[in-house]
CSV table of C-alpha atoms in Angstrom, one decimal:
chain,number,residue,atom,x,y,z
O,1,UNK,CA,8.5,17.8,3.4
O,2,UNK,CA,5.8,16.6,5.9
O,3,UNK,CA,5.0,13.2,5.8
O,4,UNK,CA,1.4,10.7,6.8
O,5,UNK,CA,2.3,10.5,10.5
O,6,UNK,CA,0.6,7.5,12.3
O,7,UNK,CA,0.5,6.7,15.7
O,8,UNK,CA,1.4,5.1,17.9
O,9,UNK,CA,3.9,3.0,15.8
O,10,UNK,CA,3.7,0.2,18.0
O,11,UNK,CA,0.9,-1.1,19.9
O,12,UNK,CA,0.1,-4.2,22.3
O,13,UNK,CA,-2.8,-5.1,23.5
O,14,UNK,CA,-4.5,-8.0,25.0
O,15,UNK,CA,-7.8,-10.0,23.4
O,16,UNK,CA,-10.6,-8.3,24.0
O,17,UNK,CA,-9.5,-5.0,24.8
O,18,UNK,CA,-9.9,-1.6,22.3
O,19,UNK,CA,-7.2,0.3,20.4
O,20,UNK,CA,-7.3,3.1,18.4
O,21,UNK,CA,-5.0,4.2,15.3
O,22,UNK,CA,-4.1,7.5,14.5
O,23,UNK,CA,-3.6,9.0,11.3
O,24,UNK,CA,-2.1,12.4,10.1
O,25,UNK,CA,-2.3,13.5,6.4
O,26,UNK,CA,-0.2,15.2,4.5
O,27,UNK,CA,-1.2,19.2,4.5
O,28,UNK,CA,-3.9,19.8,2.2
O,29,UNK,CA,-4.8,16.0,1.5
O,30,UNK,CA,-8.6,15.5,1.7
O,31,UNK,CA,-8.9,11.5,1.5
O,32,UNK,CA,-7.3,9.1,3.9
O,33,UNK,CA,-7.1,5.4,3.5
O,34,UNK,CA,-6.4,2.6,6.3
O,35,UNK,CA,-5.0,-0.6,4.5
O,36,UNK,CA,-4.4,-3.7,7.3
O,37,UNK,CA,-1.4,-6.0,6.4
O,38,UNK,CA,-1.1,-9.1,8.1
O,39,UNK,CA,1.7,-11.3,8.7
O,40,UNK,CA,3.6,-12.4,4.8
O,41,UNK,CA,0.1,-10.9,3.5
O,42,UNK,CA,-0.4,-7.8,1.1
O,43,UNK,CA,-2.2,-4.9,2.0
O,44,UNK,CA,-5.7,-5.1,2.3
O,45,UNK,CA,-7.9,-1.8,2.1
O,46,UNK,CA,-10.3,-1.0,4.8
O,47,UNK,CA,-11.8,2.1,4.4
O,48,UNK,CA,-11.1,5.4,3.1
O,49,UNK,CA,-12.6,9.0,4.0
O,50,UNK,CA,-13.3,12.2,1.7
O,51,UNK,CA,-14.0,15.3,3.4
O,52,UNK,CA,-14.5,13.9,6.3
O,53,UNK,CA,-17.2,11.4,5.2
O,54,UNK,CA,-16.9,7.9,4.2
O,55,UNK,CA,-16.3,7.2,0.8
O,56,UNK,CA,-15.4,3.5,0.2
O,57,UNK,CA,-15.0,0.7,2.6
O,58,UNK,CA,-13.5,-2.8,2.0
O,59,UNK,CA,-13.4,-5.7,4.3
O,60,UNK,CA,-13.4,-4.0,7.3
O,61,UNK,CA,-14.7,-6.2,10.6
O,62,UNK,CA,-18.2,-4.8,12.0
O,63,UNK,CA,-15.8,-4.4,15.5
O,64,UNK,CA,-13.7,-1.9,13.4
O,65,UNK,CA,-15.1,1.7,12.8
O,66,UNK,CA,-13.2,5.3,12.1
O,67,UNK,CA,-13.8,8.7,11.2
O,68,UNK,CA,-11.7,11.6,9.8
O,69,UNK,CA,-12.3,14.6,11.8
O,70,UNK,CA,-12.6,18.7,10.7
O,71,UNK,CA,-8.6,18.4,10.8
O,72,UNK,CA,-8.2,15.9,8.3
O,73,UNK,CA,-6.7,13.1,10.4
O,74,UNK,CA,-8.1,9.9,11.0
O,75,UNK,CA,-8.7,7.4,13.6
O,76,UNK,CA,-9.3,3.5,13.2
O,77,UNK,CA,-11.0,2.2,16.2
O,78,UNK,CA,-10.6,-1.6,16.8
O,79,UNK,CA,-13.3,-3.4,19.7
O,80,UNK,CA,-12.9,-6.5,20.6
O,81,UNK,CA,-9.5,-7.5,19.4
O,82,UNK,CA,-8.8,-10.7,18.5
O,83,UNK,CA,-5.3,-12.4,17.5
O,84,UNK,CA,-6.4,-12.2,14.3
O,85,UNK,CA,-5.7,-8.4,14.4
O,86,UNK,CA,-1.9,-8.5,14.7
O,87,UNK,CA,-0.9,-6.8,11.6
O,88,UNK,CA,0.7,-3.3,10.2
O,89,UNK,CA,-2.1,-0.9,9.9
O,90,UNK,CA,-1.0,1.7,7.2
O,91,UNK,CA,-2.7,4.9,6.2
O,92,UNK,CA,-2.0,7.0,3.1
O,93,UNK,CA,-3.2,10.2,2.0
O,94,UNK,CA,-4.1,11.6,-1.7
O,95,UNK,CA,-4.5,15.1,-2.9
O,96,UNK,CA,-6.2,16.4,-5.9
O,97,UNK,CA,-3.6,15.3,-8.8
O,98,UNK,CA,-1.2,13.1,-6.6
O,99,UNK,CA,-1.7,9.9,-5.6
O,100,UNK,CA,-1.4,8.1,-2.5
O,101,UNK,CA,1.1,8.4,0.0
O,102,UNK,CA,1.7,5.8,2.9
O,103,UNK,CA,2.3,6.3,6.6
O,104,UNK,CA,5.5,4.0,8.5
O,105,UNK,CA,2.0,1.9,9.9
O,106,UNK,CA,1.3,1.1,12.7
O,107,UNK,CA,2.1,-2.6,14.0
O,108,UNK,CA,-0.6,-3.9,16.4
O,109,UNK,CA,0.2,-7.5,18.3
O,110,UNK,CA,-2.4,-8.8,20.1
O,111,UNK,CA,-1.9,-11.2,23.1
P,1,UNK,CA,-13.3,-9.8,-9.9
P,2,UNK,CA,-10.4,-7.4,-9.4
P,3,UNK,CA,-7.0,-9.3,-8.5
P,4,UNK,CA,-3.3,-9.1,-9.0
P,5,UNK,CA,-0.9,-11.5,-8.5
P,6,UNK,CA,2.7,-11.5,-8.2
P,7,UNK,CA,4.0,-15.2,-8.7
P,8,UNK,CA,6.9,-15.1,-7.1
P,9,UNK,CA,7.9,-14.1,-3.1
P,10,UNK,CA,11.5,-13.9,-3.8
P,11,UNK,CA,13.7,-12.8,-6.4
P,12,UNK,CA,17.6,-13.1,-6.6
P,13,UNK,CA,20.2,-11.6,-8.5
P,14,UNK,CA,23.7,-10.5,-8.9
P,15,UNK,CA,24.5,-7.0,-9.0
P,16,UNK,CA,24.3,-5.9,-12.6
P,17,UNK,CA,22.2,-8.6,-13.9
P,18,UNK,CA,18.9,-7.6,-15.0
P,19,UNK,CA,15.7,-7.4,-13.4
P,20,UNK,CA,12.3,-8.6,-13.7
P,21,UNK,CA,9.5,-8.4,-11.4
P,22,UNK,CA,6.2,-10.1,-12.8
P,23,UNK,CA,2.3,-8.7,-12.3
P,24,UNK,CA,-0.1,-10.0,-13.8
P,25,UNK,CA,-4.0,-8.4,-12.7
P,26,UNK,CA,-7.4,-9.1,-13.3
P,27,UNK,CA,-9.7,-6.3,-14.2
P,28,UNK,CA,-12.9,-6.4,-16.6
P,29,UNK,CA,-12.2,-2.8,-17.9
P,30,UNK,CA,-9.2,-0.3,-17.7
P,31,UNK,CA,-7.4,-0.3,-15.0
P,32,UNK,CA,-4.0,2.3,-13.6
P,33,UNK,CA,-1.5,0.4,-12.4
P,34,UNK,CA,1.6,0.9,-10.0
P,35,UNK,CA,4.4,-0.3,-8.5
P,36,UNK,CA,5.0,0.6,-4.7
P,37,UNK,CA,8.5,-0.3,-3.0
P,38,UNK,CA,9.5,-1.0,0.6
P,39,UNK,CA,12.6,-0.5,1.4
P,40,UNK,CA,14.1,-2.6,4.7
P,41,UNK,CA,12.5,-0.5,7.6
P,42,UNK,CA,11.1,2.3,5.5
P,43,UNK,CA,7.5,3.0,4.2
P,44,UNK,CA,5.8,1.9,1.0
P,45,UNK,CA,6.9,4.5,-1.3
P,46,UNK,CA,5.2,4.8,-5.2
P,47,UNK,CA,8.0,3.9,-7.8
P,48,UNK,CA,6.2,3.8,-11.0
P,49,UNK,CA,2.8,4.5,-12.2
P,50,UNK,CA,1.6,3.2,-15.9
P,51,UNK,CA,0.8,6.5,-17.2
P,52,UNK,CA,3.3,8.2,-16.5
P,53,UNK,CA,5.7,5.9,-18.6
P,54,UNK,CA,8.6,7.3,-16.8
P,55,UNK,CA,11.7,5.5,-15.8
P,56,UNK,CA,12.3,5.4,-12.1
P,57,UNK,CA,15.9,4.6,-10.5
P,58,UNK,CA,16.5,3.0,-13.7
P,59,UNK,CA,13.4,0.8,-13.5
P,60,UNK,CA,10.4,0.5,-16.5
P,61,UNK,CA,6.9,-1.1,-16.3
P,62,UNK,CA,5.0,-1.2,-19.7
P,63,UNK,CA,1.2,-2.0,-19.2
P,64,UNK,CA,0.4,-5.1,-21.7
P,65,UNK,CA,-3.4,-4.8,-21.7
P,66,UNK,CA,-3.4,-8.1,-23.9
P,67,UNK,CA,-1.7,-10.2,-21.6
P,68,UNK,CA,-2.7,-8.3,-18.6
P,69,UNK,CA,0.6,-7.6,-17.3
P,70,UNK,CA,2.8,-5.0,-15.6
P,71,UNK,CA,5.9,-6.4,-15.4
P,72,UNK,CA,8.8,-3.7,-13.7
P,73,UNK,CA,12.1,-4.0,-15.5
P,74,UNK,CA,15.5,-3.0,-14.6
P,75,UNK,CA,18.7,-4.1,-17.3
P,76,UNK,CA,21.4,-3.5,-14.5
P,77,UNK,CA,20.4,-4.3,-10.5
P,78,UNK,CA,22.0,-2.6,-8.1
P,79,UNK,CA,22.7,-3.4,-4.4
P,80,UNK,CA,20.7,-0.5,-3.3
P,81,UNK,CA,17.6,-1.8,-5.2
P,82,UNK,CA,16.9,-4.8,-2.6
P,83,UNK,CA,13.7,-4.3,-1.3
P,84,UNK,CA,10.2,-5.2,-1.2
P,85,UNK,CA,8.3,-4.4,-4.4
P,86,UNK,CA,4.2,-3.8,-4.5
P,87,UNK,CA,2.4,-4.1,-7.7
P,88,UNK,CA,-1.2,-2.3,-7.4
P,89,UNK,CA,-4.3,-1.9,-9.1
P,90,UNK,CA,-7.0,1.2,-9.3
P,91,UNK,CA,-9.6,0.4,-11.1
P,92,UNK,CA,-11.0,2.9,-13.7
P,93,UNK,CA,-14.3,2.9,-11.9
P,94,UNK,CA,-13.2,3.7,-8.6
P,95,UNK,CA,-13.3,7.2,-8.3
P,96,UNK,CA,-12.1,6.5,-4.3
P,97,UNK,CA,-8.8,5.5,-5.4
P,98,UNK,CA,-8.6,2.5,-3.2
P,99,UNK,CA,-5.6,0.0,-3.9
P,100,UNK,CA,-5.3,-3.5,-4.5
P,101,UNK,CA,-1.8,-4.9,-4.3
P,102,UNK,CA,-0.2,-7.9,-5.1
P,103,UNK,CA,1.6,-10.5,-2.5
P,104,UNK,CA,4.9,-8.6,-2.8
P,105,UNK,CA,8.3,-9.5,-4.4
P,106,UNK,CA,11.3,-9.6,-2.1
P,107,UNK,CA,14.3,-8.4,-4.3
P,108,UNK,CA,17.9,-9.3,-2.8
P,109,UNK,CA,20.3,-7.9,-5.2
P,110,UNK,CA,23.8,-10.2,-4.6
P,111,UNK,CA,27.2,-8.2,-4.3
């Protein structure tokens, strides 16, 4: 069965500079979330998107901002990285009556 | 405020000695609680959810509203059950379905 596809699954970037996340739902998901997990830290939610529009958003840094798109997936756009930002980046996606399921994340490091 | 802690970062056993993971969470109201797992190089994956009251891979979770805890149970560990384990929170009133996990408990199940 299809799975949350994120990409890339690796990512380096230098202080300063942008990145963006990519996230893939499952088939016929409507709500994404992007959770950031740090170094020995638990996931931390971000924000989440239903039908296409934003529906919750946690503590996500004013340098962050996404969007889901007419397809569904999801992109997490980071400005002005900082070291701080080195963490997994995992999305899930929900459907009506199932709960969440997680992408493999992404792991950002930022030099 | 909404919280749930997970006291202790490493937890290990013998294979077939039992198995307890402790939650505890903070929630002023009704919350669904779950229990993700990580296995070594493999995304978070839902085990258990309170209301289902099922028993997954062996494993149990009983929701004690009185002492706020979600404690995931297993009588006889197995080598295969070593992993990282995620209890979660959605609260009642969140009708976006964000998450709020724990620190995580490292299982190393001993041959």
């Amino acid at each position: 069965a299809a799975g949350v596809i994120q990409s890339p699954r690796h990512l380096i970037k230098e202080k300063r500079e942008t990145a963006t996340l990519k996230c893939y739902p499952i088939p016929r998901h409507d709500t994404v979330y992007w959770y950031q997990q740090g170094p020995g830290q638990d996931p931390q939610f971000l924000i989440s998107f239903y039908e296409k529009m934003q529906s919750d958003k946690g503590s996500i840094p004013d340098r962050f901002s996404a969007q889901q798109f007419s397809d569904y997936h999801s992109e997490l756009n980071m400005s002005s990285l900082e070291l701080g930002d080195s963490a997994l980046y995992f999305c899930a996606s929900k459907g009506v009556q199932v709960e969440q399921f997680f992408g493999p994340g992404t792991r950002l490091t930022v030099l | 405020a909404q919280r749930v802690t997970q006291p202790e970062k490493l937890l290990s056993v013998f294979k077939g000695a039992p198995v307890e993971l402790k939650c505890n969470y903070s929630y002023s109201g009704s919350p669904e609680l779950f229990w993700y797992v990580q296995y070594s190089r493999q995304r978070l994956q839902l085990l258990l959810r309170h209301i289902s009251r099922e028993s997954i891979k062996g494993f149990t979770a009983d929701l004690n509203k009185g002492e706020t805890s979600f404690h995931l149970k297993k009588p006889f560990a197995q080598e295969e059950d070593s992993a990282m384990y995620y209890c979660a929170l959605r609260g009642s009133r969140s009708n976006t379905g964000k998450l709020i996990f724990g620190q995580g408990t490292t299982l190393q199940v001993k041959p």
